[in-house]
C-alpha positions as a printed NumPy array, in Angstrom:
array([[213.857, 139.817,  82.04 ],
       [213.279, 143.591,  81.363],
       [211.081, 144.756,  78.077],
       [211.153, 146.623,  75.932],
       [207.466, 148.177,  74.164],
       [207.31 , 150.808,  71.004],
       [204.691, 154.053,  71.708],
       [202.135, 153.377,  69.539],
       [203.188, 157.148,  67.32 ],
       [206.3  , 154.638,  67.453],
       [204.693, 151.467,  66.439],
       [202.619, 153.755,  63.445],
       [206.352, 155.051,  62.481],
       [208.349, 151.784,  62.365],
       [205.566, 149.092,  61.241],
       [202.419, 151.046,  59.573],
       [201.725, 150.565,  55.664],
       [203.408, 153.075,  53.249],
       [202.125, 155.288,  52.279],
       [202.296, 154.877,  49.188],
       [200.487, 151.168,  49.118],
       [198.552, 152.866,  50.976],
       [197.686, 155.244,  48.442],
       [197.87 , 151.886,  45.516],
       [195.522, 150.879,  47.122],
       [193.15 , 153.169,  46.977],
       [193.571, 153.969,  43.568],
       [192.432, 149.806,  42.758],
       [189.512, 150.763,  44.728],
       [188.681, 153.864,  42.601],
       [189.355, 152.592,  39.983],
       [186.574, 149.849,  40.19 ],
       [183.522, 153.281,  41.209],
       [184.263, 151.87 ,  45.199],
       [185.4  , 155.09 ,  47.661],
       [187.929, 155.345,  50.476],
       [185.757, 156.217,  53.678],
       [189.447, 155.359,  55.2  ],
       [193.242, 154.86 ,  55.084],
       [195.204, 154.237,  58.338],
       [198.447, 153.593,  58.127],
       [199.303, 152.275,  61.883],
       [195.776, 149.949,  61.525],
       [197.732, 148.811,  57.97 ],
       [193.982, 149.118,  56.293],
       [191.932, 151.178,  54.251],
       [188.199, 150.709,  54.693],
       [185.81 , 150.539,  51.241],
       [181.789, 151.437,  50.906],
       [180.092, 151.327,  47.246],
       [177.787, 149.391,  45.387],
       [177.242, 145.631,  45.716],
       [178.259, 144.853,  41.908],
       [181.85 , 146.834,  41.629],
       [182.646, 145.318,  45.429],
       [181.463, 142.076,  43.095],
       [183.641, 143.262,  40.257],
       [186.809, 144.298,  41.93 ],
       [186.784, 140.838,  44.216],
       [185.758, 138.532,  41.692],
       [183.32 , 137.325,  44.249],
       [179.04 , 137.052,  43.157],
       [177.295, 138.12 ,  46.917],
       [174.456, 136.346,  47.775],
       [170.756, 136.454,  51.093],
       [171.258, 133.544,  52.936],
       [169.369, 132.984,  55.803],
       [170.36 , 131.488,  59.328],
       [168.499, 130.366,  62.713],
       [168.588, 134.57 ,  63.42 ],
       [167.851, 136.134,  60.427],
       [170.126, 136.496,  56.702],
       [172.614, 138.077,  56.02 ],
       [175.22 , 138.977,  52.842],
       [177.179, 135.928,  51.75 ],
       [179.502, 135.648,  49.133],
       [180.549, 132.35 ,  46.159],
       [184.079, 132.359,  45.083],
       [187.805, 133.114,  46.397],
       [188.642, 136.59 ,  47.066],
       [191.134, 138.353,  44.659],
       [192.958, 141.202,  43.678],
       [195.336, 142.225,  40.831],
       [198.656, 140.828,  41.275],
       [200.791, 143.522,  41.222],
       [198.78 , 143.991,  44.844],
       [198.829, 140.635,  46.394],
       [201.855, 141.67 ,  48.307],
       [199.966, 144.21 ,  49.876],
       [197.228, 143.165,  50.764],
       [196.351, 140.594,  53.377],
       [192.839, 139.81 ,  53.973],
       [189.312, 141.165,  52.493],
       [186.937, 141.743,  54.967],
       [182.858, 142.733,  54.635],
       [181.965, 140.853,  51.761],
       [180.312, 138.088,  54.105],
       [178.535, 139.562,  57.312],
       [177.277, 136.326,  58.974],
       [177.471, 136.068,  62.41 ],
       [180.538, 135.573,  63.634],
       [181.087, 135.443,  67.024],
       [179.079, 133.604,  70.328],
       [179.647, 135.019,  74.091],
       [181.003, 132.514,  77.09 ],
       [179.141, 133.701,  79.51 ],
       [175.984, 131.111,  81.373],
       [173.718, 132.57 ,  83.757],
       [172.614, 129.955,  86.211],
       [169.799, 128.985,  87.378],
       [168.907, 130.283,  90.81 ],
       [167.723, 126.875,  92.533],
       [171.251, 125.286,  91.364],
       [173.689, 128.096,  92.345],
       [175.705, 126.861,  95.41 ],
       [177.336, 130.113,  95.9  ],
       [177.089, 133.237,  94.514],
       [180.509, 135.812,  94.805],
       [180.877, 139.666,  94.168],
       [183.753, 140.283,  91.344],
       [185.944, 142.085,  94.327],
       [184.956, 139.09 ,  96.566],
       [186.822, 136.813,  94.212],
       [189.409, 139.096,  94.227],
       [190.171, 139.309,  97.356],
       [189.811, 135.344,  96.87 ],
       [192.378, 135.208,  94.585],
       [195.064, 137.167,  97.073],
       [194.795, 140.001,  93.909],
       [197.77 , 143.371,  95.072],
       [196.621, 145.002,  98.231],
       [196.08 , 148.881,  97.662],
       [196.35 , 148.441,  93.745],
       [193.603, 149.656,  92.038],
       [193.313, 149.782,  88.407],
       [194.626, 153.702,  88.975],
       [196.004, 155.296,  85.712],
       [195.262, 152.442,  83.645],
       [192.655, 151.368,  81.062],
       [190.624, 148.563,  80.157],
       [189.3  , 148.253,  77.03 ],
       [186.167, 145.511,  75.985],
       [185.687, 144.028,  72.611],
       [181.527, 143.735,  72.666],
       [179.753, 142.649,  69.322],
       [176.327, 143.038,  70.398],
       [174.325, 144.519,  73.001],
       [175.12 , 147.631,  75.719],
       [175.151, 149.034,  78.758],
       [172.837, 151.179,  80.949],
       [173.62 , 152.975,  83.981],
       [171.227, 152.908,  85.479],
       [172.79 , 149.218,  86.396],
       [176.005, 150.286,  87.06 ],
       [175.112, 152.364,  89.48 ],
       [173.253, 150.358,  91.096],
       [175.703, 147.623,  90.877],
       [178.867, 149.591,  92.36 ],
       [176.527, 151.113,  94.954],
       [176.07 , 148.254,  96.123],
       [179.247, 147.497,  96.239],
       [180.52 , 150.636,  97.659],
       [182.328, 151.589,  95.355],
       [181.943, 154.426,  92.811],
       [181.177, 154.429,  89.101],
       [184.247, 153.233,  87.132],
       [184.815, 155.763,  83.902],
       [182.98 , 154.209,  81.464],
       [183.645, 155.051,  77.582],
       [181.904, 153.703,  74.515],
       [183.693, 153.828,  71.872],
       [181.682, 153.444,  68.304],
       [183.218, 150.616,  64.686],
       [182.029, 150.167,  62.044],
       [178.495, 151.285,  62.854],
       [178.798, 149.923,  66.286],
       [176.016, 151.029,  69.692],
       [175.993, 150.146,  72.771],
       [173.051, 149.776,  72.739],
       [171.164, 148.013,  75.391],
       [168.594, 145.272,  74.041],
       [166.839, 145.05 ,  77.542],
       [167.151, 140.859,  77.766],
       [168.556, 140.033,  80.524],
       [169.96 , 136.917,  79.08 ],
       [170.992, 138.063,  76.152],
       [174.307, 139.813,  75.069],
       [173.711, 143.034,  77.706],
       [175.012, 139.85 ,  79.933],
       [178.208, 139.963,  78.163],
       [178.379, 143.363,  78.068],
       [177.465, 143.91 ,  81.934],
       [179.554, 141.271,  82.984],
       [182.803, 142.223,  81.598],
       [182.112, 145.581,  83.152],
       [181.249, 144.902,  86.483],
       [184.326, 142.66 ,  86.965],
       [186.274, 144.887,  85.572],
       [184.862, 147.65 ,  87.598],
       [185.08 , 146.309,  90.335],
       [188.576, 144.246,  90.81 ],
       [190.374, 147.917,  89.209],
       [187.843, 150.322,  90.538],
       [190.175, 153.298,  89.619],
       [190.836, 151.841,  86.229],
       [189.403, 153.884,  82.796],
       [187.12 , 151.413,  80.964],
       [186.646, 151.543,  77.32 ],
       [184.318, 149.312,  75.511],
       [184.473, 148.989,  72.062],
       [181.01 , 148.31 ,  70.132],
       [181.043, 146.116,  66.632],
       [178.95 , 144.498,  64.619],
       [178.995, 140.638,  64.984],
       [181.006, 139.763,  61.815],
       [184.756, 138.738,  61.322],
       [185.143, 142.41 ,  59.764],
       [183.48 , 143.871,  62.834],
       [185.264, 142.208,  65.065],
       [189.209, 142.829,  63.372],
       [188.028, 146.294,  63.8  ],
       [187.33 , 146.67 ,  67.187],
       [190.827, 144.539,  68.134],
       [193.203, 147.251,  66.228],
       [190.566, 150.159,  67.076],
       [191.505, 149.515,  70.478],
       [195.133, 148.503,  69.745],
       [195.709, 151.563,  68.416],
       [193.255, 153.853,  69.967],
       [195.877, 156.445,  71.526],
       [193.149, 158.46 ,  73.13 ],
       [191.738, 156.05 ,  75.97 ],
       [195.186, 153.703,  75.358],
       [194.479, 150.576,  77.259],
       [197.52 , 147.958,  78.271],
       [195.436, 145.225,  78.88 ],
       [192.093, 143.99 ,  76.359],
       [189.356, 141.75 ,  77.579],
       [187.962, 139.445,  74.536],
       [184.747, 137.71 ,  75.788],
       [183.491, 136.452,  72.464],
       [184.98 , 133.656,  70.123],
       [184.157, 129.537,  67.736],
       [185.478, 127.01 ,  66.829],
       [188.985, 127.771,  64.349],
       [186.992, 124.944,  62.545],
       [184.17 , 128.56 ,  61.587],
       [187.064, 130.68 ,  60.925],
       [188.46 , 131.899,  57.296],
       [192.333, 131.406,  57.648],
       [192.602, 134.528,  56.58 ],
       [190.269, 135.933,  59.431],
       [192.677, 134.035,  61.886],
       [196.051, 135.745,  60.39 ],
       [194.183, 138.923,  60.495],
       [193.089, 138.176,  64.451],
       [196.834, 137.175,  65.383],
       [198.59 , 139.543,  63.146],
       [196.367, 142.483,  65.986],
       [197.631, 140.068,  68.366],
       [201.171, 140.361,  67.58 ],
       [200.696, 144.039,  67.209],
       [199.165, 144.419,  71.178],
       [202.43 , 141.632,  72.402],
       [204.986, 144.706,  70.769],
       [203.22 , 147.951,  72.134],
       [202.86 , 146.049,  75.814],
       [199.109, 145.179,  75.651],
       [198.057, 141.933,  77.282],
       [195.048, 140.525,  75.206],
       [193.28 , 138.441,  77.639],
       [190.887, 136.446,  75.416],
       [187.547, 133.603,  77.045],
       [188.636, 129.919,  75.837],
       [184.887, 128.949,  75.469],
       [181.659, 126.94 ,  77.007],
       [180.969, 123.86 ,  75.573],
       [183.969, 122.058,  76.664],
       [186.356, 119.93 ,  74.558],
       [184.605, 120.209,  71.376],
       [183.342, 123.642,  71.805],
       [179.496, 122.628,  70.59 ],
       [180.735, 121.612,  66.906],
       [179.965, 118.516,  68.063],
       [181.722, 116.245,  65.078],
       [182.792, 114.116,  68.21 ],
       [186.624, 115.601,  67.428],
       [188.2  , 117.727,  69.631],
       [187.824, 121.241,  68.696],
       [189.05 , 125.135,  70.337],
       [187.911, 128.039,  70.776],
       [189.346, 131.442,  68.518],
       [191.149, 133.977,  69.197],
       [191.735, 131.717,  72.179],
       [193.655, 129.614,  70.185],
       [196.331, 132.531,  69.035],
       [199.655, 132.456,  70.125],
       [199.629, 135.99 ,  70.703],
       [196.721, 135.492,  73.44 ],
       [196.542, 134.961,  77.105],
       [193.689, 132.429,  76.73 ],
       [191.651, 131.923,  80.043],
       [189.299, 128.71 ,  80.853],
       [187.35 , 128.26 ,  83.95 ],
       [187.334, 126.361,  86.797],
       [184.517, 125.888,  89.995],
       [185.832, 127.474,  92.961],
       [184.248, 126.983,  96.509],
       [185.847, 128.932,  99.162],
       [184.864, 130.397, 103.22 ],
       [185.637, 133.531, 103.74 ],
       [188.075, 134.366, 101.696],
       [190.736, 130.853, 102.161],
       [190.203, 128.578,  98.676],
       [188.996, 125.021,  99.718],
       [188.005, 122.829,  96.632],
       [188.392, 124.514,  92.833],
       [188.449, 121.457,  89.99 ],
       [188.08 , 121.846,  86.714],
       [184.196, 123.751,  85.826],
       [182.333, 121.203,  84.258],
       [178.169, 121.22 ,  85.554],
       [175.099, 122.097,  84.194],
       [175.51 , 121.489,  80.253],
       [178.602, 123.89 ,  80.09 ],
       [182.144, 122.899,  80.93 ],
       [185.821, 125.28 ,  80.051],
       [186.762, 125.164,  76.85 ],
       [190.58 , 123.623,  75.836],
       [192.442, 121.613,  74.196],
       [195.332, 121.415,  70.472],
       [194.542, 123.96 ,  67.801],
       [194.658, 122.982,  64.532],
       [195.821, 125.595,  62.979],
       [198.78 , 127.255,  64.98 ],
       [201.767, 124.994,  65.658],
       [202.729, 124.833,  69.277],
       [204.85 , 128.253,  69.958],
       [208.415, 128.541,  71.177],
       [206.653, 129.441,  74.933],
       [204.992, 125.939,  75.569],
       [207.647, 124.311,  74.528],
       [208.408, 122.991,  78.22 ],
       [204.572, 122.42 ,  79.542],
       [204.859, 119.186,  77.724],
       [201.173, 120.024,  75.518],
       [200.1  , 116.274,  74.509],
       [199.149, 115.275,  71.392],
       [195.305, 116.188,  70.163],
       [192.957, 113.474,  71.256],
       [191.567, 113.43 ,  67.546],
       [195.515, 112.11 ,  66.477],
       [199.258, 113.501,  67.177],
       [199.204, 117.104,  66.262],
       [200.558, 118.76 ,  69.011],
       [199.754, 122.135,  68.713],
       [199.48 , 125.671,  70.142],
       [197.68 , 124.61 ,  73.85 ],
       [194.044, 126.609,  75.364],
       [194.278, 127.925,  77.94 ],
       [197.393, 129.109,  79.611],
       [195.408, 130.005,  83.017],
       [191.958, 129.95 ,  84.482],
       [189.062, 131.044,  87.655],
       [185.87 , 130.506,  88.717],
       [183.716, 130.324,  85.587],
       [181.309, 127.935,  87.058],
       [177.654, 129.868,  86.745],
       [176.655, 127.872,  90.018],
       [179.589, 129.082,  91.756],
       [179.625, 132.477,  89.739],
       [179.141, 135.965,  90.227],
       [176.908, 138.194,  90.806],
       [175.769, 141.329,  88.629],
       [174.026, 143.907,  87.647],
       [171.935, 143.709,  84.136],
       [168.359, 144.875,  82.484],
       [167.225, 145.87 ,  86.263],
       [168.083, 142.177,  87.848],
       [170.25 , 140.329,  89.55 ],
       [172.087, 137.515,  88.255],
       [174.409, 134.917,  88.791],
       [176.79 , 134.606,  86.121],
       [179.798, 132.855,  84.76 ],
       [181.488, 130.982,  82.089],
       [184.572, 131.299,  80.617],
       [183.023, 135.648,  79.945],
       [183.785, 135.477,  83.27 ],
       [187.437, 134.942,  83.107],
       [188.845, 137.18 ,  80.235],
       [187.7  , 140.508,  82.329],
       [189.129, 138.723,  85.577],
       [192.911, 138.298,  84.618],
       [191.862, 141.958,  82.87 ],
       [191.687, 143.358,  85.985],
       [194.73 , 141.545,  87.361],
       [196.783, 142.877,  84.059],
       [195.61 , 146.38 ,  85.252],
       [196.457, 146.043,  88.906],
       [199.576, 143.865,  88.038],
       [200.481, 147.333,  85.108],
       [199.71 , 149.783,  88.656],
       [201.966, 148.711,  90.985],
       [204.704, 147.957,  88.771],
       [204.609, 151.176,  86.622],
       [204.892, 149.406,  83.437],
       [202.876, 147.376,  81.508],
       [203.449, 143.496,  81.458],
       [202.75 , 143.108,  78.131],
       [202.588, 139.58 ,  76.5  ],
       [202.978, 137.35 ,  79.455],
       [202.742, 133.975,  78.11 ],
       [206.433, 133.644,  78.367],
       [207.033, 134.994,  81.246],
       [203.452, 132.671,  83.403],
       [205.233, 129.381,  81.831],
       [209.076, 130.753,  83.022],
       [206.897, 130.91 ,  86.283],
       [205.539, 127.985,  86.523],
       [207.607, 125.909,  87.432],
       [207.758, 127.338,  90.52 ],
       [204.239, 127.521,  91.402],
       [203.579, 130.247,  94.16 ],
       [201.787, 132.419,  91.518],
       [199.261, 130.395,  89.963],
       [197.394, 127.902,  91.358],
       [197.221, 124.321,  89.711],
       [194.185, 122.98 ,  88.88 ],
       [194.715, 118.594,  89.082],
       [191.139, 117.172,  89.03 ],
       [188.135, 117.073,  86.751],
       [187.418, 116.989,  83.39 ],
       [186.181, 118.862,  79.961],
       [184.962, 116.233,  78.62 ],
       [181.24 , 116.614,  77.614],
       [178.667, 113.452,  77.592],
       [180.041, 111.536,  74.71 ],
       [181.8  , 114.214,  73.546],
       [185.794, 113.529,  73.521],
       [187.591, 116.096,  76.509],
       [190.921, 116.153,  78.416],
       [191.853, 115.348,  82.171],
       [193.123, 117.564,  84.43 ],
       [196.048, 117.273,  86.53 ],
       [199.704, 118.476,  87.634],
       [201.183, 120.9  ,  85.521],
       [199.768, 122.729,  82.298],
       [196.647, 120.932,  81.814],
       [193.592, 121.354,  78.561],
       [190.947, 122.272,  80.743],
       [192.838, 125.214,  83.101],
       [195.846, 125.434,  81.519],
       [198.681, 126.664,  84.296],
       [196.313, 127.308,  86.657],
       [194.794, 130.12 ,  88.605],
       [196.283, 133.352,  89.875],
       [197.919, 133.637,  92.736],
       [197.199, 137.793,  92.035],
       [200.678, 138.805,  94.938],
       [202.78 , 136.46 ,  94.413],
       [202.281, 136.795,  89.978],
       [202.834, 140.512,  91.216],
       [205.878, 139.137,  93.092],
       [207.504, 137.073,  90.791],
       [207.107, 139.465,  87.085],
       [208.334, 142.884,  89.36 ],
       [211.165, 140.052,  89.997],
       [211.726, 139.418,  86.514],
       [212.494, 143.366,  85.724]])
């Protein structure tokens, strides 16, 4: 089916904030001695600065310092409020609370446990990504909430693969920056995993890395900046950070889901890792939980498999569940069942009878012991986790966009429509994402809450999508 997408300029005109409404919000801020640092019609946001006391008075909250395992953060007491006349205009207020919001979804393999490791371009060959496609003319956006990359590592990694360095641009959001920590087990591993997978899979694609603070405001601003970035204009975005739905406020979930809906209107695909802690997503309360923002109905949620291959032939593929980690997946407690999952036989949540948005949608190699060889902080490591699957699929989308000559955009309805044919996706039917005594889901024929519709058959997927247009 032919789909029409808005340009970023047309979107800003048709769906951006009304200038008069922005002015009313700005006037409210100034009346409370807060300065307007930035106002964006297309992102529908106003950024304010000022004293904590003035912010407390403006939004009727109290701010305090709190301790957690990694240090201290600023938190609020009380419900955020705005004047009644602004209530229809303001969907959320972010930045009062700056606690760490999300976690990475990578796992570094114990070298003694590795049974096979792959350079990322070998994984793309195993999954039969379209031959002759390089991502030329495409840009892949990557969201990062910490860490950074070093050019020396990129030179080493891509040199060893015989590939030229991709064009990588760091975009600062809310004071974030490309800031390598020097710790190959820390957030640098996330950044390098994302860049190196995309650059190996789609070597001619440009890569824009959006660095922001790890807060709900930073996460949201990084996404909206990427979605509405007219300079870099990514056609696909990869996100490997997230957390259990229960760790997010309702306003943050609504705002990020709306940002992904904006991406869909612009023809931008958003690939999001589904988590590495099995069906309970690391909560530990004896119940099942899914990871957000993977659970957004406007995200392509990426689950994990264990991939075994001989040359470029898959010999076995099962649900990733090993070494204390397993693919995230289940049924959302927040989002309703989307219409494009109506025929996918999403089961009730194992917590009860609720049928909601099923996670993940698709999958790919994620087991660290069959993981990806990457270079980070001068060291070579084998890394897995669903963090690897989001950039893998983002790279595939860049190749498909190049071949089609236009963006595929919001893929979910098309993928669920293709599932009955079976050729474009490899059904993974063995394994579970239950960890220990924690409840979980079991893979089976068709969609399941471990690997979704399955792993990619790249060329077949391209052919099927081409036949729809």
